[in-house]
CSV table of C-alpha atoms and ligand atoms in Angstrom, one decimal:
chain,number,residue,atom,x,y,z
A,105,MET,CA,6.8,37.8,7.0
A,106,ASN,CA,3.8,36.6,9.3
A,107,ALA,CA,3.9,32.8,9.7
A,108,PHE,CA,0.8,30.7,9.4
A,109,PRO,CA,-0.6,28.0,11.2
A,110,SER,CA,0.7,24.9,9.9
A,111,LYS,CA,-2.1,22.6,8.5
A,112,LEU,CA,0.1,19.7,9.7
A,113,PRO,CA,1.6,20.6,12.6
A,114,HIS,CA,2.6,17.1,13.9
A,115,VAL,CA,4.1,16.1,10.4
A,116,GLY,CA,7.9,15.6,10.0
A,117,THR,CA,9.6,14.0,6.9
A,118,THR,CA,8.2,10.6,6.1
A,119,ILE,CA,10.0,7.3,7.5
A,120,PHE,CA,10.7,6.2,4.0
A,121,THR,CA,12.9,9.4,3.0
A,122,VAL,CA,14.3,9.5,6.2
A,123,MET,CA,15.6,6.0,6.1
A,124,SER,CA,16.7,6.0,2.5
A,125,SER,CA,18.6,8.9,3.1
A,126,LEU,CA,20.4,7.3,5.9
A,127,ALA,CA,21.3,4.3,4.1
A,128,LEU,CA,22.7,6.3,1.3
A,129,GLU,CA,24.6,8.4,3.5
A,130,HIS,CA,26.3,4.9,5.4
A,131,ASN,CA,26.2,3.1,2.7
A,132,ALA,CA,24.1,0.5,3.9
A,133,ILE,CA,22.0,-1.9,2.2
A,134,ASN,CA,18.5,-0.5,1.8
A,135,LEU,CA,15.6,-3.1,3.1
A,136,SER,CA,13.4,0.1,4.4
A,137,GLN,CA,11.6,1.8,1.7
A,138,GLY,CA,9.8,-0.7,-0.2
A,139,PHE,CA,10.5,-0.7,-3.8
A,140,PRO,CA,12.4,-3.3,-6.0
A,141,ASP,CA,16.1,-3.0,-6.7
A,142,PHE,CA,16.1,-5.4,-9.6
A,143,PRO,CA,14.6,-4.6,-13.2
A,144,MET,CA,11.4,-4.5,-14.5
A,145,ASP,CA,10.4,-6.0,-17.9
A,146,PRO,CA,12.2,-4.6,-20.7
A,147,ASP,CA,9.3,-5.4,-23.0
A,148,LEU,CA,7.0,-2.8,-20.7
A,149,ILE,CA,10.2,-0.3,-21.3
A,150,GLY,CA,9.9,-0.9,-25.1
A,151,LEU,CA,6.5,-0.4,-25.1
A,152,VAL,CA,6.7,3.1,-23.5
A,153,SER,CA,9.4,4.4,-25.9
A,154,LYS,CA,7.2,2.9,-29.0
A,155,ALA,CA,4.4,5.0,-27.3
A,156,MET,CA,6.7,8.1,-27.0
A,157,SER,CA,8.4,7.7,-30.6
A,158,ALA,CA,4.4,7.2,-32.3
A,159,GLY,CA,3.8,10.7,-30.7
A,160,ALA,CA,2.0,9.9,-27.4
A,161,ASN,CA,3.4,12.8,-25.7
A,162,GLN,CA,0.2,15.4,-25.2
A,163,TYR,CA,-2.3,15.0,-22.6
A,164,THR,CA,-4.5,12.2,-22.9
A,165,HIS,CA,-8.2,11.9,-21.3
A,166,MET,CA,-8.2,13.4,-18.1
A,167,ASN,CA,-9.5,10.3,-16.6
A,168,GLY,CA,-7.2,7.9,-17.9
A,169,TYR,CA,-6.4,6.6,-21.7
A,170,ILE,CA,-10.0,5.2,-22.9
A,171,PRO,CA,-8.2,1.7,-23.9
A,172,LEU,CA,-6.2,1.3,-21.0
A,173,ARG,CA,-9.5,1.8,-18.5
A,174,GLY,CA,-11.0,-0.7,-21.1
A,175,GLN,CA,-8.4,-3.4,-19.9
A,176,ILE,CA,-8.3,-2.2,-16.1
A,177,ALA,CA,-12.3,-3.2,-16.4
A,178,SER,CA,-11.4,-6.4,-18.1
A,179,LYS,CA,-8.5,-7.3,-15.7
A,180,ILE,CA,-11.4,-6.8,-12.6
A,181,GLU,CA,-14.1,-8.7,-14.3
A,182,ARG,CA,-11.6,-11.6,-14.7
A,183,LEU,CA,-10.1,-11.6,-11.4
A,184,TYR,CA,-13.1,-10.4,-9.0
A,185,GLY,CA,-16.2,-11.3,-11.1
A,186,ALA,CA,-17.1,-7.6,-11.0
A,187,SER,CA,-18.5,-5.5,-14.0
A,188,VAL,CA,-17.3,-2.2,-14.0
A,189,ASP,CA,-17.8,0.6,-16.3
A,190,PRO,CA,-14.4,2.2,-17.6
A,191,GLU,CA,-16.5,5.4,-18.4
A,192,THR,CA,-18.1,6.0,-15.0
A,193,ASN,CA,-16.1,3.8,-12.8
A,194,ILE,CA,-12.5,4.0,-13.2
A,195,THR,CA,-10.0,7.0,-13.0
A,196,VAL,CA,-6.4,6.4,-13.8
A,197,THR,CA,-3.7,8.4,-11.5
A,198,PRO,CA,-0.4,9.2,-10.6
A,199,GLY,CA,0.0,6.4,-8.3
A,200,GLY,CA,-1.9,5.0,-5.7
A,201,THR,CA,-1.0,7.3,-2.8
A,202,TYR,CA,-2.9,10.4,-5.2
A,203,ALA,CA,-5.9,8.1,-5.2
A,204,LEU,CA,-6.3,7.5,-1.6
A,205,TYR,CA,-5.6,11.4,-1.1
A,206,THR,CA,-8.0,12.4,-3.6
A,207,ALA,CA,-10.7,9.9,-2.3
A,208,LEU,CA,-10.7,11.5,1.2
A,209,THR,CA,-10.3,15.0,-0.1
A,210,CYS,CA,-13.5,14.8,-2.4
A,211,VAL,CA,-15.6,13.3,0.7
A,212,LEU,CA,-14.3,14.6,4.0
A,213,HIS,CA,-15.9,17.8,5.7
A,214,PRO,CA,-14.2,19.6,8.9
A,215,GLY,CA,-15.1,17.2,11.6
A,216,ASP,CA,-16.1,14.0,9.7
A,217,GLU,CA,-14.2,10.9,11.2
A,218,VAL,CA,-12.6,8.1,9.3
A,219,ILE,CA,-11.7,4.8,11.2
A,220,VAL,CA,-7.9,3.9,10.5
A,221,LEU,CA,-6.5,0.6,11.6
A,222,GLU,CA,-3.1,0.9,13.0
A,223,PRO,CA,-0.6,0.1,12.1
A,224,ALA,CA,-1.4,2.2,9.3
A,225,TYR,CA,0.6,3.0,6.1
A,226,ASP,CA,1.7,6.9,6.8
A,227,SER,CA,0.1,8.5,4.3
A,228,TYR,CA,-3.4,8.0,5.7
A,229,ILE,CA,-3.8,10.3,8.7
A,230,PRO,CA,-2.0,13.3,7.1
A,231,SER,CA,-4.2,13.0,4.6
A,232,ILE,CA,-7.4,12.9,6.6
A,233,GLU,CA,-6.0,15.7,9.0
A,234,VAL,CA,-5.4,17.9,6.1
A,235,ASN,CA,-8.8,17.6,4.8
A,236,GLY,CA,-10.0,18.5,8.0
A,237,GLY,CA,-11.0,15.2,9.2
A,238,ILE,CA,-10.7,13.3,12.3
A,239,ALA,CA,-8.9,9.9,12.4
A,240,VAL,CA,-10.2,7.5,14.9
A,241,THR,CA,-7.7,4.7,15.1
A,242,VAL,CA,-8.2,0.9,16.0
A,243,PRO,CA,-5.3,-1.4,16.6
A,244,LEU,CA,-5.1,-4.3,14.9
A,245,GLN,CA,-4.2,-7.3,17.7
A,246,PHE,CA,-0.6,-7.7,18.0
A,247,PRO,CA,1.3,-10.0,16.9
A,248,SER,CA,-1.3,-11.5,14.2
A,249,TYR,CA,-2.6,-8.3,13.2
A,250,SER,CA,-6.0,-9.7,13.0
A,251,ILE,CA,-8.9,-7.4,13.4
A,252,ASP,CA,-10.7,-7.2,16.5
A,253,TRP,CA,-14.2,-6.3,14.9
A,254,GLU,CA,-15.7,-5.5,18.4
A,255,ARG,CA,-13.5,-2.8,18.7
A,256,VAL,CA,-14.0,-1.3,15.2
A,257,ARG,CA,-17.5,-1.2,15.8
A,258,ALA,CA,-17.1,0.7,19.1
A,259,ALA,CA,-15.1,3.0,17.3
A,260,VAL,CA,-18.2,4.2,15.1
A,261,THR,CA,-20.5,7.3,15.8
A,262,THR,CA,-22.6,9.3,13.9
A,263,LYS,CA,-19.7,11.4,12.5
A,264,THR,CA,-18.1,8.4,11.0
A,265,ARG,CA,-17.7,9.3,7.3
A,266,MET,CA,-15.1,6.4,6.1
A,267,LEU,CA,-13.2,3.5,7.2
A,268,ILE,CA,-9.8,2.6,5.3
A,269,LEU,CA,-8.8,-0.9,4.9
A,270,ASN,CA,-5.5,-1.8,3.4
A,271,THR,CA,-5.2,-5.7,2.2
A,272,PRO,CA,-2.3,-7.3,1.8
A,273,HIS,CA,-0.9,-4.7,4.5
A,274,ASN,CA,1.7,-2.7,4.7
A,275,PRO,CA,3.6,-2.8,6.9
A,276,THR,CA,2.6,-6.2,8.3
A,277,GLY,CA,1.9,-8.5,5.5
A,278,SER,CA,-1.4,-9.3,7.1
A,279,VAL,CA,-4.5,-10.1,4.4
A,280,TRP,CA,-8.3,-9.7,4.9
A,281,LYS,CA,-10.1,-12.8,4.8
A,282,ALA,CA,-13.7,-13.1,3.6
A,283,SER,CA,-15.2,-13.2,7.0
A,284,ASP,CA,-13.5,-9.6,7.6
A,285,PHE,CA,-15.6,-8.5,4.7
A,286,LEU,CA,-18.9,-9.9,5.6
A,287,GLU,CA,-18.1,-8.5,9.1
A,288,LEU,CA,-17.6,-5.0,7.7
A,289,GLN,CA,-20.6,-5.3,5.1
A,290,ASP,CA,-22.6,-6.0,8.4
A,291,MET,CA,-21.4,-3.5,10.3
A,292,VAL,CA,-22.1,-0.6,7.6
A,293,ARG,CA,-25.2,-1.9,6.3
A,294,GLY,CA,-28.0,1.2,6.6
A,295,THR,CA,-25.3,3.4,7.6
A,296,ARG,CA,-23.5,6.4,5.6
A,297,ILE,CA,-19.9,5.1,6.0
A,298,LEU,CA,-18.1,4.9,2.9
A,299,ILE,CA,-14.9,2.4,2.2
A,300,LEU,CA,-11.4,3.2,1.3
A,301,SER,CA,-9.9,0.1,0.3
A,302,ASP,CA,-6.1,0.3,-0.2
A,303,GLU,CA,-5.1,-2.7,-2.5
A,304,VAL,CA,-2.0,-1.5,-3.9
A,305,TYR,CA,-0.6,-5.1,-3.3
A,306,GLU,CA,-3.4,-7.3,-4.8
A,307,HIS,CA,-1.0,-9.4,-6.6
A,308,ILE,CA,1.5,-10.2,-3.9
A,309,THR,CA,-0.3,-12.9,-1.8
A,310,PHE,CA,1.3,-16.2,-0.5
A,311,ASP,CA,0.8,-19.6,0.1
A,312,GLY,CA,-2.3,-20.3,-2.0
A,313,TYR,CA,-4.4,-17.0,-0.5
A,314,GLN,CA,-6.3,-15.6,-3.1
A,315,HIS,CA,-6.6,-11.8,-2.7
A,316,GLN,CA,-10.0,-10.6,-1.3
A,317,SER,CA,-10.7,-7.6,-3.2
A,318,ILE,CA,-13.6,-5.4,-2.0
A,319,LEU,CA,-14.6,-5.5,-5.5
A,320,ARG,CA,-15.9,-9.0,-5.0
A,321,TYR,CA,-18.6,-7.8,-2.9
A,322,PRO,CA,-21.2,-6.1,-4.7
A,323,GLU,CA,-22.7,-4.7,-1.8
A,324,LEU,CA,-19.7,-3.1,-0.5
A,325,ARG,CA,-18.7,-2.0,-3.8
A,326,GLU,CA,-21.6,0.4,-3.7
A,327,ARG,CA,-20.0,2.6,-1.5
A,328,ALA,CA,-16.4,2.1,-1.9
A,329,PHE,CA,-13.1,3.5,-3.5
A,330,ALA,CA,-10.7,0.8,-4.4
A,331,CYS,CA,-7.1,2.0,-4.9
A,332,SER,CA,-4.5,0.2,-6.9
A,333,SER,CA,-0.9,1.1,-8.0
A,334,PHE,CA,0.9,-0.4,-11.6
A,335,GLY,CA,4.3,1.1,-9.7
A,336,LYS,CA,4.1,-2.1,-7.4
A,337,SER,CA,2.7,-4.8,-9.8
A,338,TYR,CA,5.1,-3.9,-12.5
A,339,HIS,CA,8.2,-3.1,-10.6
A,340,CYS,CA,8.3,0.7,-11.3
A,341,THR,CA,7.6,2.2,-8.5
A,342,GLY,CA,8.9,5.6,-9.8
A,343,TRP,CA,6.3,5.7,-12.7
A,344,LYS,CA,3.9,6.9,-10.2
A,345,ILE,CA,0.8,5.5,-11.9
A,346,GLY,CA,-2.1,3.9,-10.5
A,347,TYR,CA,-6.0,3.8,-10.6
A,348,CYS,CA,-8.9,4.5,-8.5
A,349,VAL,CA,-12.2,2.4,-8.9
A,350,ALA,CA,-15.6,3.4,-7.6
A,351,PRO,CA,-19.3,3.6,-8.5
A,352,ALA,CA,-20.4,6.1,-10.6
A,353,TRP,CA,-21.8,8.5,-7.6
A,354,LEU,CA,-18.3,8.5,-5.9
A,355,THR,CA,-16.2,8.8,-9.1
A,356,LYS,CA,-18.4,11.9,-10.3
A,357,GLU,CA,-16.9,13.5,-6.6
A,358,PHE,CA,-13.5,11.9,-7.3
A,359,ARG,CA,-13.1,13.7,-10.7
A,360,LYS,CA,-14.2,17.0,-9.6
A,361,VAL,CA,-11.0,17.0,-7.4
A,362,HIS,CA,-8.8,15.0,-9.9
A,363,GLN,CA,-9.1,17.1,-12.7
A,364,PHE,CA,-8.1,20.5,-10.9
A,365,ASN,CA,-5.1,19.1,-9.1
A,366,CYS,CA,-3.2,16.9,-12.0
A,367,PHE,CA,-5.9,17.1,-14.4
A,368,SER,CA,-4.6,14.0,-16.7
A,369,THR,CA,-1.7,11.2,-15.9
A,370,ASN,CA,1.2,10.4,-17.6
A,371,THR,CA,0.3,9.6,-21.5
A,372,PRO,CA,3.2,7.1,-22.5
A,373,ALA,CA,3.1,5.1,-19.6
A,374,GLN,CA,-0.9,4.5,-20.1
A,375,VAL,CA,-0.5,3.7,-23.6
A,376,ALA,CA,2.1,1.2,-22.8
A,377,LEU,CA,0.3,-0.4,-20.1
A,378,ALA,CA,-2.6,-0.5,-22.1
A,379,THR,CA,-1.0,-3.1,-24.4
A,380,TYR,CA,1.0,-4.6,-21.4
A,381,LEU,CA,-2.2,-5.7,-19.4
A,382,ASP,CA,-3.0,-8.3,-22.4
A,383,ASN,CA,0.3,-10.0,-20.5
A,384,TYR,CA,-1.8,-12.0,-17.6
A,385,GLU,CA,1.4,-13.8,-16.9
A,386,ALA,CA,3.0,-10.9,-15.6
A,387,TYR,CA,0.7,-10.6,-12.3
A,388,GLU,CA,-0.4,-14.1,-12.5
A,389,SER,CA,3.7,-14.6,-11.8
A,390,LEU,CA,3.6,-12.3,-9.0
A,391,PRO,CA,2.6,-14.2,-6.2
A,392,GLY,CA,5.1,-17.2,-6.8
A,393,PHE,CA,8.1,-14.7,-7.3
A,394,PHE,CA,7.9,-13.1,-4.3
A,395,GLN,CA,6.9,-15.8,-2.2
A,396,ALA,CA,10.2,-17.2,-3.5
A,397,LYS,CA,11.6,-13.9,-2.1
A,398,ARG,CA,10.1,-13.9,1.0
A,399,ASP,CA,11.2,-17.7,1.8
A,400,TYR,CA,14.5,-17.1,0.4
A,401,PHE,CA,15.1,-14.4,3.1
A,402,LEU,CA,13.9,-16.1,5.8
A,403,GLU,CA,16.3,-19.2,4.9
A,404,LEU,CA,19.1,-16.7,4.8
A,405,MET,CA,18.1,-15.1,8.0
A,406,ARG,CA,17.4,-18.8,10.0
A,407,ASP,CA,20.8,-18.2,12.3
A,408,SER,CA,19.8,-14.5,12.7
A,409,PRO,CA,18.5,-13.5,16.3
A,410,PHE,CA,15.3,-12.0,14.8
A,411,ALA,CA,12.2,-13.6,15.5
A,412,PHE,CA,9.8,-13.2,12.0
A,413,LEU,CA,6.2,-12.7,12.0
A,414,ASP,CA,4.1,-14.1,9.5
A,415,SER,CA,3.9,-12.3,6.1
A,416,LYS,CA,1.1,-13.7,4.1
A,417,GLY,CA,1.2,-11.0,1.6
A,418,SER,CA,3.2,-7.5,0.3
A,419,TYR,CA,6.4,-7.2,-0.2
A,420,PHE,CA,7.3,-6.8,3.6
A,421,ILE,CA,7.8,-9.1,6.8
A,422,LEU,CA,8.1,-8.1,10.4
A,423,ALA,CA,10.6,-9.2,12.7
A,424,SER,CA,10.8,-9.0,16.6
A,425,TYR,CA,14.0,-8.1,18.3
A,426,LYS,CA,12.8,-7.9,22.0
A,427,HIS,CA,14.3,-10.9,23.4
A,428,PHE,CA,17.9,-9.3,22.3
A,429,SER,CA,17.4,-5.6,23.0
A,430,GLN,CA,15.8,-3.3,24.6
A,431,GLU,CA,16.0,-0.2,22.5
A,432,ASP,CA,13.4,1.5,21.1
A,433,ASP,CA,12.4,0.7,17.4
A,434,LYS,CA,13.8,3.7,15.8
A,435,GLU,CA,17.1,3.8,17.5
A,436,PHE,CA,17.4,0.5,16.9
A,437,SER,CA,16.8,0.7,12.8
A,438,VAL,CA,19.2,3.7,13.0
A,439,ARG,CA,21.7,1.6,14.6
A,440,LEU,CA,21.2,-1.1,12.3
A,441,THR,CA,21.8,1.3,9.5
A,442,LYS,CA,25.0,3.1,10.9
A,443,ASP,CA,26.7,0.4,12.5
A,444,HIS,CA,25.6,-3.0,10.6
A,445,GLY,CA,25.1,-1.5,7.3
A,446,VAL,CA,21.0,-2.5,6.8
A,447,ALA,CA,18.3,0.0,6.7
A,448,VAL,CA,15.0,-0.9,8.0
A,449,ILE,CA,11.8,0.3,9.0
A,450,PRO,CA,11.1,0.9,12.7
A,451,VAL,CA,7.1,0.0,12.6
A,452,SER,CA,6.1,2.4,15.3
A,453,VAL,CA,5.9,5.1,13.2
A,454,PHE,CA,2.8,3.6,11.6
A,455,TYR,CA,0.9,4.3,15.1
A,456,ARG,CA,-0.3,7.6,15.8
A,457,ASP,CA,0.9,7.0,19.5
A,458,GLY,CA,4.3,5.6,18.3
A,459,LYS,CA,3.5,2.3,20.1
A,460,ASP,CA,6.3,0.0,20.1
A,461,ASP,CA,6.1,-3.8,20.1
A,462,LYS,CA,10.0,-3.8,19.2
A,463,VAL,CA,9.4,-5.0,15.5
A,464,ILE,CA,11.0,-3.7,12.6
A,465,ARG,CA,10.0,-4.1,8.9
A,466,PHE,CA,12.3,-5.5,6.3
A,467,CYS,CA,11.5,-5.2,2.5
A,468,PHE,CA,12.4,-8.4,0.7
A,469,ALA,CA,11.3,-6.9,-3.0
A,470,LYS,CA,15.1,-7.2,-3.6
A,471,ALA,CA,17.6,-9.0,-5.8
A,472,GLU,CA,18.9,-12.2,-4.0
A,473,LYS,CA,22.6,-11.0,-3.9
A,474,THR,CA,20.9,-7.8,-2.0
A,475,LEU,CA,19.3,-10.2,0.2
A,476,GLU,CA,22.6,-12.4,0.7
A,477,GLU,CA,24.5,-9.2,1.5
A,478,ALA,CA,22.1,-8.0,4.1
A,479,ALA,CA,21.4,-11.3,5.7
A,480,LEU,CA,25.1,-11.8,6.0
A,481,ARG,CA,25.5,-8.6,8.0
A,482,LEU,CA,22.5,-9.2,10.2
A,483,ARG,CA,23.6,-12.7,10.8
A,484,LYS,CA,26.4,-11.1,12.7
A,485,LEU,CA,24.3,-9.5,15.0
A,486,ARG,CA,23.9,-10.7,19.0
B,293,PMP,N1,-0.3,2.3,0.0
B,293,PMP,C1,0.3,1.7,0.4
B,293,PMP,C2,0.2,0.6,1.5
B,293,PMP,C3,1.7,1.5,0.1
B,293,PMP,O1,2.5,0.6,0.6
B,293,PMP,C4,1.8,2.2,-1.4
B,293,PMP,C5,3.4,2.1,-1.7
B,293,PMP,N2,4.1,3.4,-1.7
B,293,PMP,C6,0.8,3.2,-1.7
B,293,PMP,C7,-0.4,3.1,-1.3
B,293,PMP,C8,1.3,3.9,-3.0
B,293,PMP,O2,1.7,3.7,-4.1
B,293,PMP,P1,1.9,4.7,-5.2
B,293,PMP,O3,3.4,4.5,-5.3
B,293,PMP,O4,1.7,3.9,-6.5
B,293,PMP,O5,1.6,6.0,-4.9
B,294,LIG,N1,4.9,2.2,0.2
B,294,LIG,C1,6.8,2.2,0.0
B,294,LIG,C2,6.9,1.7,1.5
B,294,LIG,O1,6.0,1.2,2.8
B,294,LIG,C3,7.1,3.5,0.2
B,294,LIG,C4,6.5,4.3,-0.7
B,294,LIG,C5,7.1,5.9,-0.5
B,294,LIG,O2,8.3,6.0,0.2
B,294,LIG,N2,6.3,7.0,-0.3
B,294,LIG,O3,8.2,1.5,1.9
């Protein structure tokens, strides 16, 4: 059979699968891929079982179970003061990644440019390129990972169709400030640039910081897809369920693609979440819950040789090792997994050109005993 040209010739296997497999193979503690190793709320499990027993086992509405969309709209009003219509603005999806992919697919034509701030979550560039788009990368400023707005402005051309933002940010834990959104608003005013706002860690922010959702900004909201993930908010990443909020004109295009890709999202999970969203405490407690984990991990690692960078949100923290090893970050991460029994993520994989600042990413969304054992192993490193 004749080979066909790959649509993604430069893409291999995602680092999350590579490192989690390596962790398994070497029986290492897995602080690489971002997922909790502690149990989710049994009440939510109970609600799914109840939904299944009650017969909620067939397709639900293609745009999402209607009561769940109503609950999402109320939450957005409550948290971000935005009035969104469940009918025309909210689509429930099988995960946040799917929502991002669908937004890119419904918008991009071959040759369209998308501005991507690096380091960037690893699905963005392949999702742009598989749709014929061109990723135009702009680096965040190491080591604060703040945005150099002059550089972002300089990346805009007549072909710029979209900009992707992510706050709280994976992998760095940096967050967008209100002033960043005002810069963005100013930059896109009068242009046709759309925004794809990845907010899957919207409930995981630290040190009193209030999440700056794009939905708080009426002018930007008119040109934005905002994507969220219940997997991140409710410790159930394996459920793969999220949603996209966008104005009616963008939602219409989003749904044209969505209806022929998965059509509709898991019904019993949606029925359960529709009730569970009454429990505000479940997401209001997340900042304190994860901040305590971040701080506990840092305390345990105080005598380790790593120099930690600031994490203001997400469930990740970066650490530099350049003062005690000159290995590249991939080699270093593999050695840490194989020889020291702790798997981490090398940050260079989040740059298209593999920029290596000698920093690695730890996921601290783990049980205390997991963090303790990992720290015990890592403190021995010199
Ligand atoms: N965006 C970012 C930045 C993420 O870290 C994740 C986590 N996997 C996702 C999107 C996707 O979330 P989901 O598992 O709901 O697809
Ligand atoms: N978002 C998770 C992370 O950054 C992983 C999700 C995945 O494996 N695709 O670790």
